[in-house]
Short mmCIF file of C-alpha atoms and ligand atoms in Angstrom, two decimals:
data_model
loop_
_atom_site.label_atom_id
_atom_site.label_comp_id
_atom_site.label_asym_id
_atom_site.label_seq_id
_atom_site.Cartn_x
_atom_site.Cartn_y
_atom_site.Cartn_z
CA UNK A 99 -0.03 0.08 -0.02
CA UNK A 100 1.42 3.37 -1.06
CA UNK A 101 -0.20 6.65 -0.04
CA UNK A 102 1.02 10.19 -0.03
CA UNK A 103 0.98 11.85 3.35
CA UNK A 104 -2.67 12.51 4.12
CA UNK A 105 -3.34 15.66 6.15
CA UNK A 106 -6.14 18.05 6.70
CA UNK A 107 -5.55 19.91 3.48
CA UNK A 108 -6.11 16.76 1.38
CA UNK A 109 -9.66 16.45 -0.11
CA UNK A 110 -9.46 12.68 0.63
CA UNK A 111 -10.05 13.76 4.34
CA UNK A 112 -13.23 15.46 5.50
CA UNK A 113 -11.61 18.85 6.41
CA UNK A 114 -10.05 19.08 3.02
CA UNK A 115 -13.33 18.04 1.27
CA UNK A 116 -15.42 20.70 3.24
CA UNK A 117 -12.72 23.40 2.84
CA UNK A 118 -13.17 23.08 -0.90
CA UNK A 119 -16.96 22.83 -0.58
CA UNK A 120 -16.97 26.00 1.38
CA UNK A 121 -15.40 27.71 -1.75
CA UNK A 122 -18.23 26.30 -3.90
CA UNK A 123 -16.08 23.35 -5.22
CA UNK A 124 -17.68 19.89 -5.02
CA UNK A 125 -14.76 17.44 -5.13
CA UNK A 126 -15.13 13.70 -5.72
CA UNK A 127 -12.68 10.81 -5.62
CA UNK A 128 -12.39 9.07 -9.04
CA UNK A 129 -10.91 5.57 -9.07
CA UNK A 130 -8.26 5.42 -11.89
CA UNK A 131 -8.80 1.64 -12.15
CA UNK A 132 -12.53 1.29 -12.36
CA UNK A 133 -13.87 4.81 -12.72
CA UNK A 134 -16.07 4.76 -9.62
CA UNK A 135 -16.94 8.23 -8.22
CA UNK A 136 -16.57 8.48 -4.41
CA UNK A 137 -18.43 11.27 -2.58
CA UNK A 138 -16.79 12.49 -0.42
CA UNK A 139 -13.40 11.50 -1.63
CA UNK A 140 -11.53 8.82 0.40
CA UNK A 141 -8.25 6.92 0.12
CA UNK A 142 -9.72 3.63 -1.28
CA UNK A 143 -12.24 2.68 -3.89
CA UNK A 144 -15.13 0.65 -2.45
CA UNK A 145 -16.03 -0.77 -5.85
CA UNK A 146 -12.62 -2.44 -6.59
CA UNK A 147 -10.38 -1.85 -3.57
CA UNK A 148 -7.90 0.31 -5.47
CA UNK A 149 -6.09 3.02 -3.71
CA UNK A 150 -5.35 4.88 -6.97
CA UNK A 151 -7.98 7.57 -6.34
CA UNK A 152 -7.80 10.94 -8.02
CA UNK A 153 -9.59 13.92 -6.70
CA UNK A 154 -11.55 15.76 -9.43
CA UNK A 155 -14.24 18.53 -9.44
CA UNK A 156 -17.71 17.18 -9.83
CA UNK A 157 -20.80 18.69 -11.51
CA UNK A 158 -23.17 20.16 -9.03
CA UNK A 159 -26.10 19.24 -11.27
CA UNK A 160 -28.11 16.01 -11.01
CA UNK A 161 -31.43 14.35 -10.86
CA UNK A 162 -33.50 12.98 -8.02
CA UNK A 163 -32.95 9.22 -7.69
CA UNK A 164 -35.15 8.74 -4.59
CA UNK A 165 -36.72 11.16 -1.96
CA UNK A 166 -38.81 11.34 1.05
CA UNK A 167 -40.02 13.74 3.67
CA UNK A 168 -38.90 13.63 7.37
CA UNK A 169 -41.77 13.96 9.76
CA UNK A 170 -40.04 12.59 12.86
CA UNK A 171 -36.69 14.43 12.95
CA UNK A 172 -33.76 13.91 15.28
CA UNK A 173 -34.10 16.48 18.23
CA UNK A 174 -31.45 18.72 16.62
CA UNK A 175 -33.57 19.36 13.57
CA UNK A 176 -37.04 19.46 15.13
CA UNK A 177 -37.69 22.98 14.19
CA UNK A 178 -37.14 22.21 10.48
CA UNK A 179 -39.61 19.36 10.13
CA UNK A 180 -41.15 18.36 7.84
CA UNK A 181 -38.31 18.65 5.34
CA UNK A 182 -37.50 16.94 2.03
CA UNK A 183 -34.55 14.66 1.70
CA UNK A 184 -33.19 13.07 -1.54
CA UNK A 185 -30.63 10.87 -2.96
CA UNK A 186 -29.31 12.69 -5.99
CA UNK A 187 -27.38 11.21 -8.94
CA UNK A 188 -25.02 13.85 -10.05
CA UNK A 189 -24.11 14.48 -13.73
CA UNK A 190 -20.62 12.90 -13.26
CA UNK A 191 -21.91 9.67 -11.85
CA UNK A 192 -21.65 9.98 -8.08
CA UNK A 193 -24.64 9.84 -5.75
CA UNK A 194 -25.15 12.15 -2.70
CA UNK A 195 -27.81 12.42 -0.05
CA UNK A 196 -28.97 15.89 0.97
CA UNK A 197 -31.88 18.03 1.76
CA UNK A 198 -34.06 19.48 -1.05
CA UNK A 199 -35.30 23.04 -0.94
CA UNK A 200 -38.77 22.14 -2.05
CA UNK A 201 -42.05 20.67 -0.64
CA UNK A 202 -42.26 16.83 -0.82
CA UNK A 203 -45.32 17.24 -2.98
CA UNK A 204 -43.45 19.30 -5.51
CA UNK A 205 -40.59 16.70 -6.09
CA UNK A 206 -40.50 13.66 -8.30
CA UNK A 207 -38.00 11.06 -9.22
CA UNK A 208 -36.03 12.37 -12.19
CA UNK A 209 -36.35 16.03 -11.35
CA UNK A 210 -33.27 18.21 -12.07
CA UNK A 211 -31.68 19.71 -9.07
CA UNK A 212 -28.43 21.65 -8.41
CA UNK A 213 -26.27 21.42 -5.25
CA UNK A 214 -25.85 24.71 -3.39
CA UNK A 215 -23.78 25.36 -0.23
CA UNK A 216 -24.46 27.63 2.75
CA UNK A 217 -22.49 28.41 5.87
CA UNK A 218 -23.83 26.52 8.89
CA UNK A 219 -26.79 28.34 10.63
CA UNK A 220 -26.70 29.12 14.28
CA UNK A 221 -28.78 26.02 14.92
CA UNK A 222 -26.52 23.86 12.88
CA UNK A 223 -23.43 25.20 14.72
CA UNK A 224 -25.06 24.38 17.96
CA UNK A 225 -25.23 20.65 17.17
CA UNK A 226 -21.92 20.45 15.38
CA UNK A 227 -18.97 18.71 16.89
CA UNK A 228 -16.08 21.02 17.63
CA UNK A 229 -14.21 20.15 14.47
CA UNK A 230 -17.42 20.47 12.26
CA UNK A 231 -18.22 24.02 13.32
CA UNK A 232 -17.18 25.68 10.11
CA UNK A 233 -18.15 22.92 7.73
CA UNK A 234 -20.67 24.17 5.14
CA UNK A 235 -23.99 22.42 4.64
CA UNK A 236 -25.17 21.51 1.15
CA UNK A 237 -28.73 21.52 -0.11
CA UNK A 238 -30.26 20.72 -3.48
CA UNK A 239 -32.25 23.41 -5.18
CA UNK A 240 -34.80 22.55 -7.91
CA UNK A 241 -33.73 23.69 -11.41
CA UNK B 228 -14.48 -29.51 13.43
CA UNK B 229 -17.02 -29.42 16.21
CA UNK B 230 -20.58 -28.67 14.95
CA UNK B 231 -22.17 -25.69 16.77
CA UNK B 232 -25.73 -26.11 17.82
CA UNK B 233 -28.24 -23.96 19.67
CA UNK B 234 -29.09 -25.75 22.92
CA UNK B 235 -31.36 -23.36 24.72
CA UNK B 236 -33.02 -19.90 24.35
CA UNK B 237 -34.69 -17.24 26.50
CA UNK B 238 -36.09 -13.74 26.30
CA UNK B 239 -37.45 -11.00 28.54
CA UNK B 240 -40.82 -9.34 27.99
CA UNK B 241 -40.70 -6.95 25.02
CA UNK B 242 -41.95 -3.44 24.77
CA UNK B 243 -42.17 -0.81 27.44
CA UNK B 244 -40.91 -2.43 30.59
CA UNK B 245 -40.02 -1.26 34.06
CA UNK B 246 -36.61 -3.12 33.95
CA UNK B 247 -33.15 -1.70 33.09
CA UNK B 248 -31.04 -3.53 30.61
CA UNK B 249 -29.03 -5.69 32.95
CA UNK B 250 -32.32 -6.91 34.56
CA UNK B 251 -33.87 -7.65 31.24
CA UNK B 252 -31.00 -9.87 30.66
CA UNK B 253 -31.41 -11.68 33.89
CA UNK B 254 -34.95 -12.47 32.93
CA UNK B 255 -33.88 -13.82 29.59
CA UNK B 256 -31.05 -15.79 31.12
CA UNK B 257 -33.41 -17.41 33.77
CA UNK B 258 -35.57 -18.75 30.85
CA UNK B 259 -32.63 -20.11 28.94
CA UNK B 260 -31.11 -21.83 31.88
CA UNK B 261 -34.42 -23.03 33.42
CA UNK B 262 -33.52 -26.70 32.78
CA UNK B 263 -29.78 -26.48 32.72
CA UNK B 264 -26.96 -26.31 35.31
CA UNK B 265 -26.06 -22.76 36.41
CA UNK B 266 -24.27 -20.61 33.73
CA UNK B 267 -21.02 -20.78 35.83
CA UNK B 268 -20.90 -24.53 35.36
CA UNK B 269 -21.28 -24.32 31.58
CA UNK B 270 -20.53 -21.04 29.90
CA UNK B 271 -16.93 -20.30 28.72
CA UNK B 272 -17.40 -16.96 26.93
CA UNK B 273 -20.03 -14.26 26.54
CA UNK B 274 -20.87 -11.95 23.54
CA UNK B 275 -23.44 -9.16 24.03
CA UNK B 276 -25.21 -7.47 21.08
CA UNK B 277 -26.02 -3.91 22.12
CA UNK B 278 -26.68 -0.85 19.91
CA UNK B 279 -26.06 2.18 21.97
CA UNK B 280 -24.71 3.53 25.31
CA UNK B 281 -27.02 6.49 24.93
CA UNK B 282 -30.02 4.67 26.39
CA UNK B 283 -28.46 3.81 29.74
CA UNK B 284 -25.14 5.62 29.61
CA UNK B 285 -23.49 2.20 29.94
CA UNK B 286 -20.90 0.48 27.81
CA UNK B 287 -18.87 -2.66 28.99
CA UNK B 288 -21.94 -4.85 28.68
CA UNK B 289 -19.75 -7.86 28.16
CA UNK B 290 -18.22 -7.43 31.71
CA UNK B 291 -21.50 -6.35 33.31
CA UNK B 292 -23.76 -9.17 31.91
CA UNK B 293 -21.11 -11.89 32.50
CA UNK B 294 -20.94 -10.72 36.11
CA UNK B 295 -24.71 -10.66 36.38
CA UNK B 296 -24.78 -14.27 35.09
CA UNK B 297 -22.31 -15.31 37.78
CA UNK B 298 -19.45 -15.64 35.22
CA UNK B 299 -16.26 -14.11 36.45
CA UNK B 300 -12.97 -14.34 34.58
CA UNK B 301 -14.41 -15.41 31.29
CA UNK B 302 -13.81 -13.59 27.97
CA UNK B 303 -16.83 -11.23 27.55
CA UNK B 304 -17.41 -8.45 25.09
CA UNK B 305 -20.01 -6.12 23.67
CA UNK B 306 -20.51 -6.50 19.89
CA UNK B 307 -21.61 -3.40 17.98
CA UNK B 308 -23.29 -3.27 14.61
CA UNK B 309 -26.43 -1.29 15.26
CA UNK B 310 -29.42 -3.60 14.78
CA UNK B 311 -27.15 -6.52 13.44
CA UNK B 312 -25.36 -6.65 16.81
CA UNK B 313 -27.35 -9.59 18.05
CA UNK B 314 -26.59 -11.81 15.07
CA UNK B 315 -22.92 -10.73 15.14
CA UNK B 316 -22.88 -11.97 18.76
CA UNK B 317 -24.35 -15.22 17.62
CA UNK B 318 -21.83 -15.49 14.85
CA UNK B 319 -18.99 -15.02 17.27
CA UNK B 320 -20.35 -17.72 19.54
CA UNK B 321 -20.75 -20.05 16.54
CA UNK B 322 -17.25 -19.51 15.44
CA UNK B 323 -15.77 -20.02 18.94
CA UNK B 324 -17.54 -23.44 19.10
CA UNK B 325 -16.84 -24.39 15.56
CA UNK B 326 -13.09 -23.69 15.84
CA UNK B 327 -12.83 -25.76 19.06
CA UNK B 328 -11.95 -22.86 21.26
CA UNK B 329 -15.10 -23.26 23.56
CA UNK B 330 -17.71 -25.92 24.16
CA UNK B 331 -20.51 -23.47 25.44
CA UNK B 332 -20.84 -19.89 24.68
CA UNK B 333 -23.60 -17.40 25.56
CA UNK B 334 -24.81 -15.11 22.81
CA UNK B 335 -27.07 -12.45 24.19
CA UNK B 336 -28.45 -9.04 23.34
CA UNK B 337 -30.06 -6.29 25.21
CA UNK B 338 -31.54 -2.76 24.56
CA UNK B 339 -33.30 -0.43 26.77
CA UNK B 340 -34.73 1.84 24.11
CA UNK B 341 -37.64 3.40 26.05
CA UNK B 342 -35.39 5.27 28.54
CA UNK B 343 -35.33 8.56 26.51
CA UNK B 344 -38.56 8.56 24.62
CA UNK B 345 -39.10 8.39 20.82
CA UNK B 346 -36.85 11.41 20.20
CA UNK B 347 -34.11 9.79 22.29
CA UNK B 348 -34.37 6.58 20.24
CA UNK B 349 -34.52 8.56 16.97
CA UNK B 350 -31.33 10.32 17.95
CA UNK B 351 -29.51 7.20 19.12
CA UNK B 352 -30.39 5.31 15.85
CA UNK B 353 -29.26 8.25 13.69
CA UNK B 354 -25.72 7.56 14.94
CA UNK B 355 -25.75 4.46 12.62
CA UNK B 356 -25.67 6.73 9.55
CA UNK B 357 -22.75 8.50 8.05
CA UNK B 358 -22.03 11.57 10.18
CA UNK B 359 -20.33 13.90 7.68
CA UNK B 360 -23.16 13.91 5.05
CA UNK B 361 -26.19 11.94 6.10
CA UNK B 362 -26.60 12.88 9.76
CA UNK B 363 -25.87 16.50 9.07
CA UNK B 364 -28.75 16.50 6.50
CA UNK B 365 -31.21 15.39 9.18
CA UNK B 366 -31.75 11.86 8.04
CA UNK B 367 -33.47 9.28 10.31
CA UNK B 368 -33.96 5.53 10.23
CA UNK B 369 -37.53 5.76 8.82
CA UNK B 370 -36.45 8.27 6.20
CA UNK B 371 -33.43 6.20 5.11
CA UNK B 372 -35.75 3.13 4.53
CA UNK B 373 -38.37 5.47 2.90
CA UNK B 374 -35.73 6.24 0.27
CA UNK B 375 -35.36 2.56 -0.40
CA UNK B 376 -39.26 2.15 -0.41
CA UNK B 377 -39.80 5.13 -2.70
CA UNK B 378 -37.30 3.66 -5.18
CA UNK B 379 -38.66 0.09 -4.83
CA UNK B 380 -42.27 1.29 -5.54
CA UNK B 381 -40.90 3.17 -8.49
CA UNK B 382 -39.01 0.18 -10.01
CA UNK B 383 -41.55 -2.57 -9.43
CA UNK B 384 -45.30 -3.18 -9.46
CA UNK B 385 -45.46 -3.09 -5.69
CA UNK B 386 -47.84 -0.44 -4.13
CA UNK B 387 -48.28 1.03 -0.73
CA UNK B 388 -51.15 -1.34 -0.34
CA UNK B 389 -48.79 -4.25 -0.76
CA UNK B 390 -46.45 -2.89 1.88
CA UNK B 391 -49.41 -2.54 4.16
CA UNK B 392 -50.41 -6.16 3.57
CA UNK B 393 -46.86 -7.15 4.73
CA UNK B 394 -47.65 -5.35 8.12
CA UNK B 395 -50.99 -7.07 8.34
CA UNK B 396 -49.52 -10.45 7.79
CA UNK B 397 -46.79 -9.91 10.49
CA UNK B 398 -49.30 -8.59 12.94
CA UNK B 399 -51.50 -11.72 12.29
CA UNK B 400 -48.45 -13.91 12.97
CA UNK B 401 -47.70 -11.94 16.17
CA UNK B 402 -51.32 -12.49 17.36
CA UNK B 403 -50.33 -16.07 17.82
CA UNK B 404 -46.98 -15.38 19.46
CA UNK B 405 -47.12 -14.97 23.30
CA UNK B 406 -43.75 -13.13 23.24
CA UNK B 407 -44.88 -10.45 20.82
CA UNK B 408 -44.91 -6.78 21.70
CA UNK B 409 -48.10 -6.30 19.58
CA UNK B 410 -49.98 -9.60 19.66
CA UNK B 411 -52.95 -8.15 17.76
CA UNK B 412 -54.38 -8.24 14.32
CA UNK B 413 -54.73 -5.09 12.23
CA UNK B 414 -56.26 -4.36 8.85
CA UNK B 415 -54.89 -2.70 5.67
CA UNK B 416 -56.88 0.55 6.30
CA UNK B 417 -55.29 0.89 9.74
CA UNK B 418 -51.83 0.83 8.04
CA UNK B 419 -52.64 3.20 5.09
CA UNK B 420 -54.42 5.74 7.45
CA UNK B 421 -51.70 5.86 10.02
CA UNK B 422 -49.59 8.93 10.58
CA UNK B 423 -46.94 9.73 7.84
CA UNK B 424 -43.51 9.06 9.22
CA UNK B 425 -41.41 9.37 5.90
CA UNK B 426 -43.55 8.77 2.89
CA UNK B 427 -44.29 6.26 1.53
CA UNK B 428 -43.80 4.79 5.02
CA UNK B 429 -46.46 5.35 7.60
CA UNK B 430 -46.40 4.60 11.36
CA UNK B 431 -47.66 1.03 10.83
CA UNK B 432 -44.85 0.33 8.27
CA UNK B 433 -42.39 0.75 11.00
CA UNK B 434 -41.15 -1.60 13.72
CA UNK B 435 -41.79 -0.21 17.22
CA UNK B 436 -39.36 1.13 19.76
CA UNK B 437 -39.14 -1.22 22.71
CA UNK B 438 -36.99 -2.79 25.44
CA UNK B 439 -35.92 -6.38 25.44
CA UNK B 440 -33.23 -8.92 26.00
CA UNK B 441 -32.54 -12.44 24.63
CA UNK B 442 -30.06 -15.16 25.38
CA UNK B 443 -29.00 -18.02 23.17
CA UNK B 444 -26.73 -20.90 24.32
CA UNK B 445 -24.41 -22.23 21.60
CA UNK B 446 -22.75 -25.54 22.32
CA UNK B 447 -21.17 -28.48 20.69
CA UNK B 448 -23.69 -31.14 19.56
CA UNK B 449 -22.18 -33.56 22.09
CA UNK B 450 -22.64 -31.20 25.01
CA UNK B 451 -26.22 -30.41 24.03
CA UNK B 452 -26.86 -34.19 23.95
CA UNK B 453 -25.30 -34.70 27.29
CA UNK B 454 -27.52 -31.92 28.62
CA UNK B 455 -30.59 -33.64 27.20
CA UNK B 456 -31.53 -30.53 25.23
CA UNK B 457 -33.36 -30.27 21.89
CA UNK B 458 -30.77 -29.00 19.53
CA UNK B 459 -30.75 -27.06 16.25
CA UNK B 460 -27.60 -27.07 14.10
CA UNK B 461 -26.17 -23.76 13.12
CA UNK B 462 -25.18 -25.05 9.67
CA UNK B 463 -24.16 -21.80 8.09
CA UNK B 464 -23.08 -18.36 9.07
CA UNK B 465 -22.31 -15.34 6.74
CA UNK B 466 -21.71 -11.66 7.19
CA UNK B 467 -21.12 -8.78 4.89
CA UNK B 468 -20.57 -5.04 5.24
CA UNK B 469 -21.53 -2.49 2.53
CA UNK B 470 -21.15 1.23 2.11
CA UNK B 471 -22.09 3.30 5.17
CA UNK B 472 -24.05 5.65 2.94
CA UNK B 473 -27.14 4.25 1.33
CA UNK B 474 -26.82 6.83 -1.46
CA UNK B 475 -23.74 4.99 -2.82
CA UNK B 476 -25.30 1.50 -2.83
CA UNK B 477 -27.75 -0.27 -5.21
CA UNK B 478 -30.88 0.69 -3.43
CA UNK B 479 -33.12 -2.21 -4.57
CA UNK B 480 -30.57 -5.09 -4.97
CA UNK B 481 -29.49 -5.47 -1.33
CA UNK B 482 -26.19 -7.03 -2.15
CA UNK B 483 -24.81 -7.39 1.41
CA UNK B 484 -27.87 -9.39 2.37
CA UNK B 485 -27.63 -11.51 -0.78
CA UNK B 486 -23.96 -12.21 0.02
CA UNK B 487 -24.70 -13.04 3.71
CA UNK B 488 -27.48 -15.44 2.73
CA UNK B 489 -25.45 -17.14 -0.01
CA UNK B 490 -22.53 -17.60 2.25
CA UNK B 491 -24.70 -19.17 4.91
CA UNK B 492 -26.45 -21.46 2.35
CA UNK B 493 -23.03 -22.43 0.91
CA UNK B 494 -21.78 -23.48 4.34
CA UNK B 495 -24.93 -25.33 5.00
CA UNK B 496 -24.82 -27.08 1.59
CA UNK B 497 -28.31 -25.95 0.70
CA UNK B 498 -29.94 -23.48 -1.63
CA UNK B 499 -32.70 -21.08 -1.02
CA UNK B 500 -35.45 -23.55 -1.99
CA UNK B 501 -34.54 -25.63 1.07
CA UNK B 502 -35.57 -22.98 3.53
CA UNK B 503 -38.97 -23.48 5.10
CA UNK B 504 -39.13 -20.42 7.31
CA UNK B 505 -37.21 -17.14 7.42
CA UNK B 506 -37.07 -14.46 10.00
CA UNK B 507 -35.81 -11.42 8.01
CA UNK B 508 -35.09 -7.84 9.29
CA UNK B 509 -38.45 -6.19 8.61
CA UNK B 510 -37.60 -3.06 10.46
CA UNK B 511 -39.81 -1.44 7.89
CA UNK B 512 -42.30 -3.30 5.64
CA UNK B 513 -40.27 -2.59 2.54
CA UNK B 514 -37.32 -4.62 4.07
CA UNK B 515 -39.29 -7.87 3.92
CA UNK B 516 -39.78 -7.40 0.17
CA UNK B 517 -36.23 -6.48 -0.47
CA UNK B 518 -34.80 -9.30 1.70
CA UNK B 519 -37.11 -11.91 0.21
CA UNK B 520 -35.40 -11.06 -3.17
CA UNK B 521 -31.88 -10.92 -1.68
CA UNK B 522 -32.32 -14.28 0.07
CA UNK B 523 -33.16 -15.90 -3.23
CA UNK B 524 -36.90 -16.64 -2.22
CA UNK B 525 -38.40 -14.38 -4.91
CA UNK B 526 -37.50 -13.23 -8.37
CA UNK B 527 -36.37 -9.59 -8.61
CA UNK B 528 -39.30 -7.17 -8.25
CA UNK B 529 -41.68 -9.65 -6.61
CA UNK B 530 -40.50 -9.80 -3.08
CA UNK B 531 -43.52 -7.64 -2.05
CA UNK B 532 -45.70 -10.77 -2.47
CA UNK B 533 -44.28 -12.12 0.79
CA UNK B 534 -47.72 -11.70 2.34
CA UNK B 535 -49.42 -14.00 -0.10
CA UNK B 536 -49.71 -17.74 0.30
CA UNK B 537 -47.16 -19.70 -1.65
CA UNK B 538 -49.66 -20.72 -4.28
CA UNK B 539 -50.59 -17.09 -5.04
CA UNK B 540 -47.10 -15.73 -5.52
CA UNK B 541 -45.26 -15.12 -8.79
CA UNK B 542 -43.46 -18.00 -10.61
CA UNK B 543 -40.09 -18.51 -9.24
CA UNK B 544 -41.04 -17.85 -5.58
CA UNK B 545 -40.05 -20.66 -3.07
CA UNK B 546 -42.62 -21.90 -0.55
CA UNK B 547 -40.86 -20.13 2.28
CA UNK B 548 -42.97 -18.58 5.16
CA UNK B 549 -41.59 -15.23 6.35
CA UNK B 550 -41.53 -13.87 9.78
CA UNK B 551 -43.69 -16.50 11.64
CA UNK B 552 -42.85 -14.64 14.88
CA UNK B 553 -44.57 -11.48 13.64
CA UNK B 554 -41.16 -10.01 12.68
CA UNK B 555 -39.53 -6.93 13.87
CA UNK B 556 -42.81 -5.18 12.98
CA UNK B 557 -45.00 -6.78 15.56
CA UNK B 558 -42.96 -9.30 17.58
CA UNK B 559 -40.73 -6.29 18.55
CA UNK B 560 -37.31 -4.79 17.74
CA UNK B 561 -35.23 -4.09 20.85
CA UNK B 562 -32.21 -3.45 18.64
CA UNK B 563 -29.26 -5.35 20.11
CA UNK B 564 -31.51 -8.23 20.99
CA UNK B 565 -33.24 -8.59 17.62
CA UNK B 566 -30.80 -10.95 15.92
CA UNK B 567 -31.13 -13.29 18.87
CA UNK B 568 -34.88 -13.06 18.95
CA UNK B 569 -34.80 -14.27 15.41
CA UNK B 570 -32.74 -17.34 16.52
CA UNK B 571 -35.13 -17.89 19.38
CA UNK B 572 -38.06 -18.05 16.95
CA UNK B 573 -36.24 -20.48 14.66
CA UNK B 574 -35.19 -22.69 17.62
CA UNK B 575 -38.88 -22.85 18.90
CA UNK B 576 -40.18 -23.57 15.32
CA UNK B 577 -37.66 -26.20 14.61
CA UNK B 578 -37.96 -28.03 18.03
CA UNK B 579 -41.74 -28.11 18.07
CA UNK B 580 -42.07 -25.37 20.67
CA UNK B 581 -43.85 -22.71 18.56
CA UNK B 582 -47.32 -23.56 19.78
CA UNK B 583 -50.16 -22.04 17.74
CA UNK B 584 -47.88 -20.41 15.29
CA UNK B 585 -45.91 -23.63 14.35
CA UNK B 586 -45.19 -23.98 10.69
CA UNK B 587 -45.82 -27.67 10.05
CA UNK B 588 -42.90 -29.69 8.93
CA UNK B 589 -40.38 -26.82 9.18
CA UNK B 590 -36.83 -28.07 9.31
CA UNK B 591 -34.73 -25.28 7.98
CA UNK B 592 -34.66 -21.63 8.75
CA UNK B 593 -32.80 -18.62 7.41
CA UNK B 594 -32.15 -15.61 9.57
CA UNK B 595 -31.19 -12.21 8.14
CA UNK B 596 -30.31 -9.45 10.56
CA UNK B 597 -29.34 -5.98 9.27
CA UNK B 598 -27.52 -3.10 10.94
CA UNK B 599 -27.37 0.55 9.81
CA UNK B 600 -29.69 1.21 6.91
CA UNK B 601 -30.38 -2.03 4.96
CA UNK B 602 -27.18 -3.84 4.22
CA UNK B 603 -24.61 -1.52 5.82
CA UNK B 604 -24.00 -4.82 7.59
CA UNK B 605 -25.98 -7.99 7.25
CA UNK B 606 -25.58 -11.30 9.07
CA UNK B 607 -27.16 -14.41 7.79
CA UNK B 608 -27.58 -17.81 9.61
CA UNK B 609 -28.93 -21.19 8.52
CA UNK B 610 -30.42 -23.10 11.30
CA UNK B 611 -31.69 -26.68 10.70
CA UNK B 612 -32.75 -29.97 12.21
CA UNK B 613 -32.34 -31.70 8.94
CA UNK B 614 -29.48 -34.21 8.44
CA UNK B 615 -26.27 -32.61 6.97
CA UNK B 616 -26.34 -32.98 3.16
ZN1 ZN C 114 -12.22 1.27 -8.39
#
């Protein structure tokens, strides 16, 4: 196994990934052996086991693969409920879960959405772990 | 290689109870050892399935429960894998007996889920999901499975009515199970008109929150015979982890469950058609449909017919009966104990101790126990009283 020195600036770690996301860049891992997209990036490919993972910018546009509406939220998000959550298939092939800025009844499988990013709200900061405090939060906007 | 068998089982009451976790365990242990020497004279190691320390602010359940069983100075540990913890504990016990390290191992599980209310359980269970992306998006266990259900209904002919029928079938089974948390029949309208939790899933699509403990004694066949106990062979055991994030998995081909089942079949020298009964992880109704397909009982896209009689189902279905206990849905789902409650049901079915809910002629059972959402980790066991092939 050969890896470069991973540190918190490397997008294959969560701090590195979220630093880039805060600047509006969605980075994915791309396996150079099998092409699998990994969101967020990580040192190894789950599809084939390879550790030859490049980090590449990913399109923020995608379509809804599945979705639901949370009526019984965890205590930290009680004030937001009900809210819509989806699994989105991005244009470059990766899939990512996130909230959707739309009512459940206005969403359908196949709808086009775009990933946007905001700084954590006061409520989100309150439930964040110390090291997560400045991590941005992503949300999908209908297009 | 010694052949592991289940020699005895026991469980506490399930549901909202007035007992803390260790006491629930004591109740389960008393039943399991009712006709046996004391645990200290038999048990050589202990594995405890337990989901979360948040319910009782307690870890070290291996040490604690070994002590409460009167077992000092034995190897004892808590096994963690969310709702698969119980079957993981069973698997460890099976392997210890199979590899000759021990002759008698106690696999048990406990969860005191009602200690912090529904929101406390919701929060504790959300820890099973990826923290960085999923938890921070406000995902919950029902909404994770709702994402699978929405996709399943999109890709197949299944309807919300079919999912409701699965709940109705499992409640009807539980009505004949004196151990069940909800031993009562319900109708389809009750399910369809129940409160939305995460559409398309409604309250009655969801397994309940509840307390409970279960204990399963795994021994060599020789020791079980010496003890004069009815025995059920653990003929196969398989386990498989998959991605932590459901978004990155195939959401309708539950690959981890398929691999866990196939591994267990292969060890047992059988195929899916040989299975008479199955206790699958129906934490939500859609799970039973998905797992019927993953286990090889049903052709792709027809698992939702699990509530129908074998003659009514699509071509290619086996004659298996699913969740005779009432399943997680109605028997109950005290997270860390669930995998062992599945083993308990199979033991009672295969040893003629299942009373009114007995499936006539049942010799071979498949157990599928999942942790995290769907196949984040799945454990499969084949239990049988049939001769080895
Ligand atoms: Zn790869």
